[in-house]
Amino acid sequence: MKTMSVTSGFDDFYAIIPAGGVGTRLWPLSRQDKPKFLYDLLGQGRTLIQSTFDRLAALAGVDHVCISTGAHHVAAVRKQLPEIDDSRIFAEPSPRDSTAAIALATAVLAKRHGDQIIVGSFAADHVIRGKADFIEAVRQAVETARAGYVTTIGIAASRPSTAFGYIHEGPSLAAEIPDAPDAHLVERFVEKPDSATAQAYLSTGEYRWNAGMFVMRADVLLKHLHESRPALAEAIDRIAEGIVRDDEALEEAMHDARLEGKNPREAVDARDFHQFRDEAMSANWYGIEKIAFDYSVAEPLSLSGGVAMIPGDFGWDDIGDFNSVAALLPSVNERNVKILGDTDLVAMRDSAGDVVVPDANRLIALLGVNDMVVVDTPDALLVAPRARSQEVKAMVKYLSEIGHDEVL
Amino acid sequence: MKTMSVTSGFDDFYAIIPAGGVGTRLWPLSRQDKPKFLYDLLGQGRTLIQSTFDRLAALAGVDHVCISTGAHHVAAVRKQLPEIDDSRIFAEPSPRDSTAAIALATAVLAKRHGDQIIVGSFAADHVIRGKADFIEAVRQAVETARAGYVTTIGIAASRPSTAFGYIHEGPSLAAEIPDAPDAHLVERFVEKPDSATAQAYLSTGEYRWNAGMFVMRADVLLKHLHESRPALAEAIDRIAEGIVRDDEALEEAMHDARLEGKNPREAVDARDFHQFRDEAMSANWYGIEKIAFDYSVAEPLSLSGGVAMIPGDFGWDDIGDFNSVAALLPSVNERNVKILGDTDLVAMRDSAGDVVVPDANRLIALLGVNDMVVVDTPDALLVAPRARSQEVKAMVKYLSEIGHDEVL
């Protein structure tokens, strides 16, 4: 299964894309059945997960990128990313948070390629602008991971955001890891702060945003999990074992087909090689602890000096809400109006600073409407001030409470 | 053709309902192809034209109510008002303003019922609350009209509106017309004023709103038009002549059917008895001067003491814009939100004072939206502050300029 990677220095690096979150604050564009990573939120012709894949495939090679996602999103992911082989899509029967997602992919990759490989986890719905800076940061992260550190990439905090956790930078590791001159130990991870605290963090120059990017040697991660979360680690191990037994069954069937003079792909296409995985999932998945990777791995390991950070100074955004969408879209006029979709569907008079999403092929007429979000979808319409973009999540919760599940 | 009227004192009274204006300021609810009089803007189960018909039929009798409307609205009017006989719907091939509309109906009615009848014109899209007060005002207007005056009903000006023309009240006519104790001469008509002027009018107590309601003897109106607008009067007369020749042809055919022992209605149903009308329309309609009744009749006649006014103190509104709609609808909650349509389609958080029209069967979610108009139709959405309701007309003009004729 060894393949060429595109960028040198990444031969033993595998990228994992956990594709999970719905992106509730982007409702009614994002839905439970169509989460935000499936949308082209920048209007650039590629969805967020496609862009994430492009970025990582350019770095590690197509065959070194895998995706962990909910079983009900697999069809949509396959459709958007036909390049990804079925064996590199890990379908979760139910959400079990990021530790399980990253651990399962890592365990399978370790069994397939050896536990000295480096794995890196990168969310499916983030936007990164500076491609070269990103590659350099990941390269240094891979070097640092090779030295045994769980390595995160700390995003330059461009404003005192209260929407992200922060990373407090510790001493430099440059002397220890010459190939990663920007590496530092992580002093500690801190939760999403209030506004004053965020401002204080920024003024020290020692804090960066935690974007949940982690790069590490497979054996380092798996060993830590076996020690700190043995039940989770063992359940994951059994499921990974099922998946590689499926791999072997598939290989065997293709081998047999070759001996019989058949096209091996065609010979196996109609058959299902997920029997061992499905059995192991049934027996082990549902009992797995739901815990974020930050809590299970990053925070505890940082206390014992096991976590490093590479500063990431590429443009980054998680497009959490419509304000984030607005920040990333070009203005359609001198009044700072942003439109995600067909601009011909929006007619404005005396309107400025709005974020408009015409997603229902209807004309949207705005008269004297300033700094508002208007999201028009075939079955639901949202109107809100931009300043309240974060509260869309609460609106969705409210819709659920009053029984509007049909639009969630 | 003589029929019983429902209320005494109205035997020789005929009501004309000009159903013309689109109601552009109610876009996107109202459209060129579906003007506002076809909508149930109060959510009471009857459209504006149906309510207008109900009010006038209760007073004058079903057979004494007729409608002037655009030829392309006739089918919709017939569907909403199956009670009205085809002979009392006057179809205009193209808009020629209110003088032509009122004059044609009057000329036809005069030929059918004699020119001493009293005609009254009442717009199809006004809302009137005090039914008894309305009947009493019209009764006095009919008495005043019988005495030879073109008689308008002046609406109590409840606020210094700049959206209406005003009527300056002159001396009482009670001594001259004992059956109309509230009748006054009209001193003059004044155009829509600016805000300060409107305030000054109100402070005198001598000004009322001009709602365009006019009651007069047929011969008085037709004589005035023959003198002041001879070309218009003659064109109208020729078309009216065509229409009554159609009447006679229809009567004749029904008479023949009766002689042959057939059901006379069934015998004529499949035939078209509009030949003379259509010929006369083709030859005369398109050259008719476009002029409002206020300019052709009310203003010039008022200068020579020929116009009277009866005060109308019933609740009245012309529902000119979404603010008017809001004023007439009950609030759905303690936050003064008004919804025209299915309230289950509107979900609100921290929103107050809004006017919401869910007309597309989609969920409308409002988060922190105050004092806005949100009108949701299948092919167009309008968002605007309530304070700018009047400017919706300019928005529609703009949409036409930028080529969005498909939603006008």
PDB file of N, CA and C in Angstrom, chain A residues 35 44 90 143 148 224 229 248 253 268 317 323 346-347:
ATOM      1  N   PRO A  35     -23.982  18.705   6.898  1.00  0.00           N
ATOM      2  CA  PRO A  35     -23.147  19.576   7.728  1.00  0.00           C
ATOM      3  C   PRO A  35     -22.295  20.525   6.894  1.00  0.00           C
ATOM      4  N   GLN A  44     -15.964  29.190  -3.956  1.00  0.00           N
ATOM      5  CA  GLN A  44     -14.784  29.031  -4.815  1.00  0.00           C
ATOM      6  C   GLN A  44     -14.808  27.754  -5.644  1.00  0.00           C
ATOM      7  N   PHE A  90     -13.466   6.010   7.218  1.00  0.00           N
ATOM      8  CA  PHE A  90     -13.876   5.306   8.438  1.00  0.00           C
ATOM      9  C   PHE A  90     -15.242   5.813   8.863  1.00  0.00           C
ATOM     10  N   GLU A 143       8.374  16.656  12.092  1.00  0.00           N
ATOM     11  CA  GLU A 143       9.705  16.450  12.690  1.00  0.00           C
ATOM     12  C   GLU A 143       9.612  16.380  14.210  1.00  0.00           C
ATOM     13  N   GLY A 148       8.817  12.428  19.276  1.00  0.00           N
ATOM     14  CA  GLY A 148       8.037  11.874  20.375  1.00  0.00           C
ATOM     15  C   GLY A 148       6.970  12.780  20.956  1.00  0.00           C
ATOM     16  N   HIS A 224      -0.208   6.285  24.893  1.00  0.00           N
ATOM     17  CA  HIS A 224      -0.830   7.188  25.869  1.00  0.00           C
ATOM     18  C   HIS A 224      -2.268   6.767  26.149  1.00  0.00           C
ATOM     19  N   ARG A 229      -6.667   5.795  28.957  1.00  0.00           N
ATOM     20  CA  ARG A 229      -8.055   5.440  28.635  1.00  0.00           C
ATOM     21  C   ARG A 229      -8.081   3.996  28.133  1.00  0.00           C
ATOM     22  N   GLU A 248      -7.544  -7.860   4.673  1.00  0.00           N
ATOM     23  CA  GLU A 248      -6.923  -9.119   4.253  1.00  0.00           C
ATOM     24  C   GLU A 248      -7.872  -9.953   3.413  1.00  0.00           C
ATOM     25  N   ALA A 253      -9.300 -12.040  -1.857  1.00  0.00           N
ATOM     26  CA  ALA A 253     -10.263 -12.198  -2.946  1.00  0.00           C
ATOM     27  C   ALA A 253      -9.693 -11.663  -4.255  1.00  0.00           C
ATOM     28  N   VAL A 268     -14.208  -8.007  -7.103  1.00  0.00           N
ATOM     29  CA  VAL A 268     -14.587  -7.770  -5.700  1.00  0.00           C
ATOM     30  C   VAL A 268     -15.629  -6.659  -5.540  1.00  0.00           C
ATOM     31  N   ASP A 317      -9.321  30.082   9.424  1.00  0.00           N
ATOM     32  CA  ASP A 317     -10.629  30.382  10.017  1.00  0.00           C
ATOM     33  C   ASP A 317     -11.424  29.092  10.110  1.00  0.00           C
ATOM     34  N   ASN A 323     -20.785  35.560  10.425  1.00  0.00           N
ATOM     35  CA  ASN A 323     -19.783  36.624  10.455  1.00  0.00           C
ATOM     36  C   ASN A 323     -18.460  36.129   9.892  1.00  0.00           C
ATOM     37  N   VAL A 346     -29.921  38.976  -5.597  1.00  0.00           N
ATOM     38  CA  VAL A 346     -30.035  39.929  -4.490  1.00  0.00           C
ATOM     39  C   VAL A 346     -30.151  41.347  -5.052  1.00  0.00           C
ATOM     40  N   ALA A 347     -31.232  42.024  -4.681  1.00  0.00           N
ATOM     41  CA  ALA A 347     -31.439  43.414  -5.098  1.00  0.00           C
ATOM     42  C   ALA A 347     -31.454  44.278  -3.848  1.00  0.00           C
TER      43      ALA A 347
END
